[in-house]
Coordinates of C-alpha atoms and ligand atoms in Angstrom, one line a residue:
M633 CA 0.0 0.0 0.0
G634 CA 1.4 3.4 -0.9
Q635 CA 3.2 4.8 2.1
N636 CA 1.7 8.2 1.9
K637 CA -2.0 7.2 1.7
K638 CA -4.2 8.6 4.4
I639 CA -7.4 7.2 6.0
I640 CA -9.8 8.9 8.3
V641 CA -12.1 6.7 10.3
M642 CA -15.4 8.0 11.5
A643 CA -17.0 6.4 14.5
S644 CA -19.6 7.1 17.2
G645 CA -19.8 3.8 19.3
T646 CA -17.8 1.3 21.0
G647 CA -15.1 1.4 18.4
S648 CA -14.5 -2.4 18.2
I649 CA -14.3 -2.2 14.3
L650 CA -12.0 0.8 14.6
K651 CA -9.8 -1.2 16.9
A652 CA -9.5 -4.0 14.3
L653 CA -8.6 -1.3 11.6
I654 CA -5.9 0.0 13.8
A655 CA -4.6 -3.5 14.5
A656 CA -4.4 -4.2 10.7
E657 CA -1.9 -1.2 10.6
L658 CA -3.8 0.6 8.0
P659 CA -2.6 4.2 7.6
I660 CA -5.1 5.8 9.8
V661 CA -4.2 9.4 10.4
A662 CA -7.3 10.6 12.3
V663 CA -10.5 9.4 13.9
V664 CA -13.5 11.7 13.7
T665 CA -16.5 11.3 16.1
D666 CA -19.8 13.1 16.4
R667 CA -20.2 12.6 20.1
K668 CA -18.2 11.5 23.2
C669 CA -17.9 7.8 22.8
P670 CA -15.5 4.9 23.7
A671 CA -14.2 4.9 20.1
E672 CA -12.3 8.1 21.1
D673 CA -10.4 6.2 23.8
I674 CA -9.5 3.5 21.3
A675 CA -8.1 6.2 18.9
R676 CA -6.1 7.7 21.8
D677 CA -4.8 4.3 22.9
G678 CA -3.7 3.8 19.3
N679 CA -1.9 7.2 19.4
I680 CA -4.2 8.5 16.6
K681 CA -5.4 12.0 16.4
C682 CA -9.0 12.3 17.5
I683 CA -11.3 15.1 16.3
R684 CA -14.8 15.4 17.7
V685 CA -17.2 17.5 15.6
T686 CA -20.0 17.5 18.1
R687 CA -23.5 17.0 16.9
D688 CA -25.6 18.9 19.2
S689 CA -29.1 18.3 17.9
F690 CA -30.7 14.8 17.2
G691 CA -34.3 15.9 16.6
E692 CA -36.0 17.6 13.7
T693 CA -34.0 20.7 14.3
F694 CA -30.8 18.9 13.1
D695 CA -29.2 20.9 10.2
R696 CA -27.6 18.0 8.2
K697 CA -26.1 20.4 5.7
S698 CA -24.4 22.6 8.1
Y699 CA -23.2 19.8 10.3
T700 CA -21.7 18.2 7.2
D701 CA -20.0 21.3 6.2
K702 CA -18.5 21.6 9.7
L703 CA -17.3 18.1 9.4
L704 CA -15.9 18.6 5.9
T705 CA -13.8 21.6 7.2
A706 CA -12.1 19.3 9.7
I707 CA -11.7 16.5 7.3
L708 CA -10.3 18.7 4.4
E709 CA -7.5 20.0 6.7
I710 CA -6.2 16.4 6.6
N711 CA -7.3 15.7 3.0
P712 CA -7.5 11.9 3.2
D713 CA -7.4 9.4 0.3
L714 CA -10.2 7.4 1.9
I715 CA -12.8 7.8 4.7
A716 CA -14.0 4.6 6.5
M717 CA -17.0 4.8 8.5
A718 CA -17.1 2.3 11.4
G719 CA -20.3 2.7 13.3
F720 CA -20.8 6.5 12.5
G721 CA -24.1 7.6 13.8
T722 CA -24.9 10.5 11.6
V723 CA -26.2 10.4 8.1
L724 CA -24.4 13.2 6.2
S725 CA -25.5 15.4 3.3
E726 CA -24.6 14.7 -0.2
D727 CA -21.7 17.2 0.1
L728 CA -19.4 14.5 1.6
E729 CA -20.0 12.3 -1.4
K730 CA -19.5 15.1 -3.8
R731 CA -16.1 16.1 -2.2
F732 CA -15.0 12.4 -2.0
P733 CA -16.7 10.5 -4.7
N734 CA -16.3 6.8 -4.3
R735 CA -14.0 7.4 -1.4
V736 CA -16.2 7.0 1.6
L737 CA -16.7 3.3 2.8
N738 CA -19.1 1.8 5.2
T739 CA -19.6 -1.5 6.9
H740 CA -23.2 -2.5 7.6
P741 CA -24.4 -5.5 9.7
S742 CA -26.7 -7.1 7.1
L743 CA -26.7 -8.5 3.6
L744 CA -27.8 -5.1 1.9
P745 CA -30.2 -4.4 0.4
L746 CA -31.9 -6.3 3.1
F747 CA -32.3 -4.6 6.5
K748 CA -31.1 -1.1 5.9
G749 CA -30.9 1.4 8.9
W750 CA -29.9 1.5 12.4
H751 CA -31.7 -1.8 13.6
A752 CA -30.3 -4.2 10.9
V753 CA -29.5 -7.0 13.3
R754 CA -32.9 -6.7 15.2
D755 CA -34.7 -6.6 11.9
A756 CA -33.0 -9.7 10.5
L757 CA -34.0 -11.7 13.8
A758 CA -37.6 -10.3 13.5
A759 CA -37.8 -11.4 9.9
D760 CA -36.8 -14.9 11.0
V761 CA -34.3 -15.4 8.2
K762 CA -31.7 -18.2 8.6
V763 CA -28.8 -16.2 7.3
T764 CA -27.7 -12.6 7.6
G765 CA -24.3 -11.0 7.3
C766 CA -22.3 -7.9 6.6
T767 CA -21.7 -5.6 3.7
I768 CA -18.8 -3.2 2.8
H769 CA -20.1 -0.7 0.6
I770 CA -19.5 2.9 -0.8
A771 CA -21.4 5.3 1.4
T772 CA -23.6 7.7 -0.5
A773 CA -26.1 10.3 0.7
E774 CA -28.8 7.6 0.5
L775 CA -28.6 5.5 3.7
D776 CA -27.0 2.0 3.1
A777 CA -27.6 2.1 -0.6
G778 CA -24.2 2.8 -2.2
P779 CA -22.3 0.3 -4.5
I780 CA -21.5 -3.0 -2.8
L781 CA -17.8 -4.0 -2.6
Y782 CA -18.0 -7.1 -0.5
Q783 CA -20.5 -9.2 1.4
Q784 CA -20.1 -12.1 3.8
E785 CA -22.9 -14.3 5.1
V786 CA -23.3 -15.0 8.9
P787 CA -25.7 -17.8 9.9
I788 CA -28.4 -17.0 12.5
M789 CA -28.1 -19.7 15.3
P790 CA -31.1 -21.0 17.3
G791 CA -31.5 -18.8 20.4
D792 CA -29.5 -15.9 18.9
S793 CA -30.2 -12.5 20.6
E794 CA -29.6 -9.2 18.9
E795 CA -26.4 -9.0 21.1
S796 CA -25.0 -12.5 20.3
L797 CA -25.8 -12.1 16.6
H798 CA -24.3 -8.6 16.3
K799 CA -21.2 -9.8 18.1
R800 CA -20.8 -12.7 15.6
I801 CA -21.3 -10.3 12.7
K802 CA -18.8 -7.9 14.1
E803 CA -16.1 -10.7 14.3
V804 CA -16.6 -11.1 10.7
E805 CA -16.5 -7.4 10.0
K806 CA -13.2 -7.1 11.9
I807 CA -11.6 -9.6 9.4
I808 CA -13.0 -8.4 6.2
Y809 CA -13.2 -4.6 6.6
P810 CA -9.4 -4.1 6.9
K811 CA -8.9 -6.3 3.9
V812 CA -11.4 -4.6 1.8
I813 CA -10.1 -1.3 2.7
R814 CA -6.4 -2.3 1.9
Q815 CA -7.5 -3.8 -1.6
F816 CA -9.5 -0.7 -2.4
L817 CA -6.7 1.7 -1.6
D818 CA -4.3 -0.5 -3.5
S819 CA -6.5 -0.4 -6.5
D820 CA -6.8 3.4 -6.3
C821 CA -10.5 3.1 -5.2
N822 CA -11.5 1.0 -8.2
L823 CA -14.9 -0.4 -8.0
Q824 CA -14.0 -4.1 -8.9
P825 CA -15.0 -7.3 -7.4
M826 CA -12.8 -8.3 -4.6
N827 CA -11.3 -11.7 -3.5
I828 CA -11.0 -11.7 0.2
E829 CA -9.5 -14.5 2.2
L830 CA -11.4 -15.0 5.5
H831 CA -8.5 -16.5 7.3
Ligands
GRF584 C1 -20.8 -2.4 13.2 O1 -21.6 -3.6 13.4 C2 -21.1 -1.7 11.9 O2 -21.5 -2.6 11.0 C3 -22.2 -0.8 12.2 O3 -21.8 -0.3 13.5 C4 -21.2 -1.3 14.2 C5 -20.0 -0.6 14.8 O4 -19.5 -1.3 15.9 N1 -22.3 0.3 11.2 P1 -18.4 -0.8 16.9 O5 -18.9 0.5 17.5 O6 -17.2 -0.5 16.2 O7 -18.3 -1.8 18.0

């Protein structure tokens, strides 16, 4: 991978996927969060610069465009080659995609286009499907709808809870997301089918 490539990871949650990306020694130069969250501690433990662009409104008053502008200002100071969302809890305006076309990736805990949105694991369980999984895709302004780069199935076990199933899906995400990011960067962000070794 080109030595001078730069990745920004965006996170809002526990940061377990971020931790896996750091462990894979990807060239992460900064972590951007939208709120105080454990992912910030994981960034600091990995000696990675952490930038919080606080989202102060979650209701109807939320101004997506101006929040995205604020976030873009912070991101553009670093000017990354790639942005990897890892459990980022804010849907951004199309300005992010316009500025970084095909350069924002996301990992989602279902086999898209099934079970879009924040409750993908719960919704898969409620739908009583036998198999779900995870999807690495290009993030666009439309939630969980961008071009798919890679998908991996995860079986649903009898007695699975949302927590146990999400935990198993995350174990797979931790393996495939770093590999997809690496291949994607190495191919200069080419939307080509990927061959990912699971082990
Ligand atoms: C992952 O399951 C990812 O697919 C979803 O958010 C979760 C992030 O988990 N978008 P964590 O905060 O890294 O543990």
